[in-house]
Amino acid sequence: ADAQLEVKFYDEIFKTTQSEILIDSSKNAGWILRNGRALEKSSNYQPILLYLSRDGRAVVNSYYRKYPEKGIESVAHNWNKRIEKINKCFSDWDFAKKIHIKYENLSKEPAETIQEILGFLDIDYQPQMMRFWEHQHHLVNGNAGTKSMILKFQKQHLHTDWIESNKKGYYKNHELGIKFDERWRTELSKENIIQIEKIIGDNNEEIANA
């Protein structure tokens, strides 16, 4: 029943925006799988799952930077739980199209990777797509780096909530565009890296070495 209500919610979004494509960046695996199945069954939509994976050491470092009080081991165990749910969601998504993209490929070769995704979606590539900050966005929540680029381009004041969570000001001086971020190699101690690898090693091996 809940999924049907959410399908109606999507109905309203498409009706209001008059758009043909909606990108839902939700990260909850249960939500994604449940709604994907409901949308497919509705026959009105063609849901497509895009799985963007990243080296778990980088993800753990990112969360640990924001929430150091949680401790490295707790953050690493949390990554394990999340990635196992995400992997199961991707595996169980057998009712519609899906594609797996690595963060490293997207950040090092953004235009080529975006073209690969668009080819999979049967959408024509346009160079201005890479300059997403020049287009209209309705910010609710999300990645601080993405928001900072949009706000920086629009010359608006920085939002204190997300700039406070990034005390080093990394995104304040970030150039516009997708940049490869491997800060975990210098921000984490060797001991921290060993701790993380012991916890996430099995789940992270394929992602990190693929």
mmCIF file of C-alpha atoms in Angstrom, residues 41-184:
data_model
loop_
_atom_site.group_PDB
_atom_site.id
_atom_site.type_symbol
_atom_site.label_atom_id
_atom_site.label_comp_id
_atom_site.label_asym_id
_atom_site.label_seq_id
_atom_site.Cartn_x
_atom_site.Cartn_y
_atom_site.Cartn_z
ATOM 1 C CA LYS A 41 4.299 -2.918 -12.015
ATOM 2 C CA SER A 42 2.455 0.349 -12.598
ATOM 3 C CA SER A 43 3.338 0.068 -16.319
ATOM 4 C CA ASN A 44 3.607 3.869 -16.456
ATOM 5 C CA TYR A 45 7.319 4.001 -15.783
ATOM 6 C CA GLN A 46 10.575 2.323 -16.726
ATOM 7 C CA PRO A 47 12.725 2.323 -13.563
ATOM 8 C CA ILE A 48 16.484 1.981 -14.099
ATOM 9 C CA LEU A 49 18.924 1.388 -11.247
ATOM 10 C CA LEU A 50 22.300 3.128 -11.304
ATOM 11 C CA TYR A 51 24.726 1.813 -8.679
ATOM 12 C CA LEU A 52 27.626 4.196 -8.050
ATOM 13 C CA SER A 53 30.221 2.438 -5.874
ATOM 14 C CA ARG A 54 33.313 3.842 -4.179
ATOM 15 C CA ASP A 55 36.279 2.441 -2.274
ATOM 16 C CA GLY A 56 34.977 1.852 1.238
ATOM 17 C CA ARG A 57 38.111 3.337 2.799
ATOM 18 C CA ALA A 58 37.256 6.689 1.220
ATOM 19 C CA VAL A 59 33.631 6.481 2.352
ATOM 20 C CA VAL A 60 34.556 5.530 5.913
ATOM 21 C CA ASN A 61 37.036 8.411 6.033
ATOM 22 C CA SER A 62 34.381 10.840 4.817
ATOM 23 C CA TYR A 63 31.913 9.805 7.535
ATOM 24 C CA TYR A 64 34.643 9.692 10.175
ATOM 25 C CA ARG A 65 35.697 13.235 9.233
ATOM 26 C CA LYS A 66 32.169 14.462 9.882
ATOM 27 C CA TYR A 67 31.439 12.306 12.933
ATOM 28 C CA PRO A 68 34.763 11.533 14.680
ATOM 29 C CA GLU A 69 32.936 10.858 17.941
ATOM 30 C CA LYS A 70 31.534 7.640 16.427
ATOM 31 C CA GLY A 71 34.985 6.110 16.072
ATOM 32 C CA ILE A 72 36.634 4.412 13.090
ATOM 33 C CA GLU A 73 35.451 0.885 13.892
ATOM 34 C CA SER A 74 31.816 1.898 14.319
ATOM 35 C CA VAL A 75 31.820 3.819 11.031
ATOM 36 C CA ALA A 76 33.484 0.900 9.226
ATOM 37 C CA HIS A 77 30.938 -1.603 10.570
ATOM 38 C CA ASN A 78 28.152 0.751 9.486
ATOM 39 C CA TRP A 79 29.616 0.856 5.950
ATOM 40 C CA ASN A 80 29.626 -2.950 5.917
ATOM 41 C CA LYS A 81 25.945 -3.122 6.828
ATOM 42 C CA ARG A 82 24.980 -0.525 4.227
ATOM 43 C CA ILE A 83 27.030 -2.006 1.381
ATOM 44 C CA GLU A 84 25.628 -5.482 2.009
ATOM 45 C CA LYS A 85 22.084 -4.085 1.719
ATOM 46 C CA ILE A 86 23.021 -2.128 -1.395
ATOM 47 C CA ASN A 87 24.648 -5.157 -3.037
ATOM 48 C CA LYS A 88 21.550 -7.245 -2.292
ATOM 49 C CA CYS A 89 19.351 -4.520 -3.766
ATOM 50 C CA PHE A 90 21.434 -4.516 -6.944
ATOM 51 C CA SER A 91 21.344 -8.319 -7.122
ATOM 52 C CA ASP A 92 17.581 -8.474 -6.520
ATOM 53 C CA TRP A 93 16.894 -5.796 -9.139
ATOM 54 C CA ASP A 94 16.090 -8.404 -11.797
ATOM 55 C CA PHE A 95 12.872 -6.856 -13.093
ATOM 56 C CA ALA A 96 14.373 -3.856 -14.922
ATOM 57 C CA LYS A 97 17.609 -2.443 -16.345
ATOM 58 C CA LYS A 98 20.562 -1.668 -14.097
ATOM 59 C CA ILE A 99 24.137 -0.424 -14.452
ATOM 60 C CA HIS A 100 27.146 -0.333 -12.084
ATOM 61 C CA ILE A 101 29.505 2.656 -12.273
ATOM 62 C CA LYS A 102 32.679 3.166 -10.228
ATOM 63 C CA TYR A 103 33.315 6.523 -8.548
ATOM 64 C CA GLU A 104 36.950 6.368 -9.639
ATOM 65 C CA ASN A 105 35.940 6.172 -13.308
ATOM 66 C CA LEU A 106 33.380 8.948 -12.939
ATOM 67 C CA SER A 107 35.812 11.292 -11.190
ATOM 68 C CA LYS A 108 38.827 10.607 -13.413
ATOM 69 C CA GLU A 109 36.973 10.444 -16.744
ATOM 70 C CA PRO A 110 33.682 12.274 -16.078
ATOM 71 C CA ALA A 111 32.669 13.052 -19.655
ATOM 72 C CA GLU A 112 33.448 9.533 -20.894
ATOM 73 C CA THR A 113 31.625 7.918 -17.958
ATOM 74 C CA ILE A 114 28.582 10.154 -18.356
ATOM 75 C CA GLN A 115 28.488 9.237 -22.044
ATOM 76 C CA GLU A 116 28.602 5.555 -21.072
ATOM 77 C CA ILE A 117 25.621 6.032 -18.746
ATOM 78 C CA LEU A 118 23.683 8.029 -21.323
ATOM 79 C CA GLY A 119 24.375 5.409 -23.969
ATOM 80 C CA PHE A 120 22.948 2.780 -21.628
ATOM 81 C CA LEU A 121 19.883 4.991 -21.107
ATOM 82 C CA ASP A 122 19.594 5.741 -24.838
ATOM 83 C CA ILE A 123 19.897 9.493 -24.213
ATOM 84 C CA ASP A 124 21.939 11.824 -26.425
ATOM 85 C CA TYR A 125 24.994 13.393 -24.808
ATOM 86 C CA GLN A 126 25.261 17.180 -24.739
ATOM 87 C CA PRO A 127 28.454 18.897 -23.492
ATOM 88 C CA GLN A 128 26.491 21.355 -21.322
ATOM 89 C CA MET A 129 25.368 18.409 -19.201
ATOM 90 C CA MET A 130 28.804 18.501 -17.573
ATOM 91 C CA ARG A 131 28.128 22.023 -16.300
ATOM 92 C CA PHE A 132 25.237 21.009 -14.048
ATOM 93 C CA TRP A 133 25.745 24.024 -11.775
ATOM 94 C CA GLU A 134 24.505 26.339 -14.532
ATOM 95 C CA HIS A 135 21.044 24.783 -14.509
ATOM 96 C CA GLN A 136 18.135 25.221 -12.140
ATOM 97 C CA HIS A 137 18.180 23.058 -9.022
ATOM 98 C CA HIS A 138 15.875 22.744 -6.029
ATOM 99 C CA LEU A 139 18.186 21.984 -3.129
ATOM 100 C CA VAL A 140 16.744 20.075 -0.196
ATOM 101 C CA ASN A 141 19.677 18.081 1.105
ATOM 102 C CA GLY A 142 22.585 16.138 -0.270
ATOM 103 C CA ASN A 143 26.301 16.270 -0.995
ATOM 104 C CA ALA A 144 28.092 19.378 0.279
ATOM 105 C CA GLY A 145 30.421 19.481 -2.713
ATOM 106 C CA THR A 146 27.560 19.476 -5.213
ATOM 107 C CA LYS A 147 25.685 22.169 -3.324
ATOM 108 C CA SER A 148 28.771 24.331 -2.939
ATOM 109 C CA MET A 149 29.418 24.344 -6.689
ATOM 110 C CA ILE A 150 25.838 25.355 -7.438
ATOM 111 C CA LEU A 151 25.872 28.098 -4.820
ATOM 112 C CA LYS A 152 29.330 29.245 -5.823
ATOM 113 C CA PHE A 153 28.249 29.645 -9.424
ATOM 114 C CA GLN A 154 25.065 31.449 -8.406
ATOM 115 C CA LYS A 155 27.113 33.676 -6.057
ATOM 116 C CA GLN A 156 24.859 32.980 -3.119
ATOM 117 C CA HIS A 157 25.908 32.911 0.531
ATOM 118 C CA LEU A 158 27.327 29.644 1.808
ATOM 119 C CA HIS A 159 24.872 27.645 3.871
ATOM 120 C CA THR A 160 26.151 27.409 7.444
ATOM 121 C CA ASP A 161 24.778 23.916 8.070
ATOM 122 C CA TRP A 162 26.887 22.141 5.494
ATOM 123 C CA ILE A 163 29.918 24.407 5.621
ATOM 124 C CA GLU A 164 30.111 23.756 9.371
ATOM 125 C CA SER A 165 30.255 20.008 8.718
ATOM 126 C CA ASN A 166 33.310 20.634 6.530
ATOM 127 C CA LYS A 167 35.505 22.740 8.818
ATOM 128 C CA LYS A 168 38.592 22.411 6.625
ATOM 129 C CA GLY A 169 36.826 24.385 3.896
ATOM 130 C CA TYR A 170 37.648 21.792 1.240
ATOM 131 C CA TYR A 171 34.658 22.681 -0.930
ATOM 132 C CA LYS A 172 34.961 26.429 -0.357
ATOM 133 C CA ASN A 173 37.929 26.551 -2.746
ATOM 134 C CA HIS A 174 36.867 23.577 -4.880
ATOM 135 C CA GLU A 175 36.963 24.234 -8.623
ATOM 136 C CA LEU A 176 33.727 23.778 -10.536
ATOM 137 C CA GLY A 177 33.408 20.282 -11.942
ATOM 138 C CA ILE A 178 33.948 16.667 -10.877
ATOM 139 C CA LYS A 179 37.303 16.107 -9.184
ATOM 140 C CA PHE A 180 38.945 12.888 -7.990
ATOM 141 C CA ASP A 181 39.060 12.879 -4.175
ATOM 142 C CA GLU A 182 41.392 10.418 -2.470
ATOM 143 C CA ARG A 183 41.964 12.288 0.800
ATOM 144 C CA TRP A 184 41.667 9.092 2.820
#
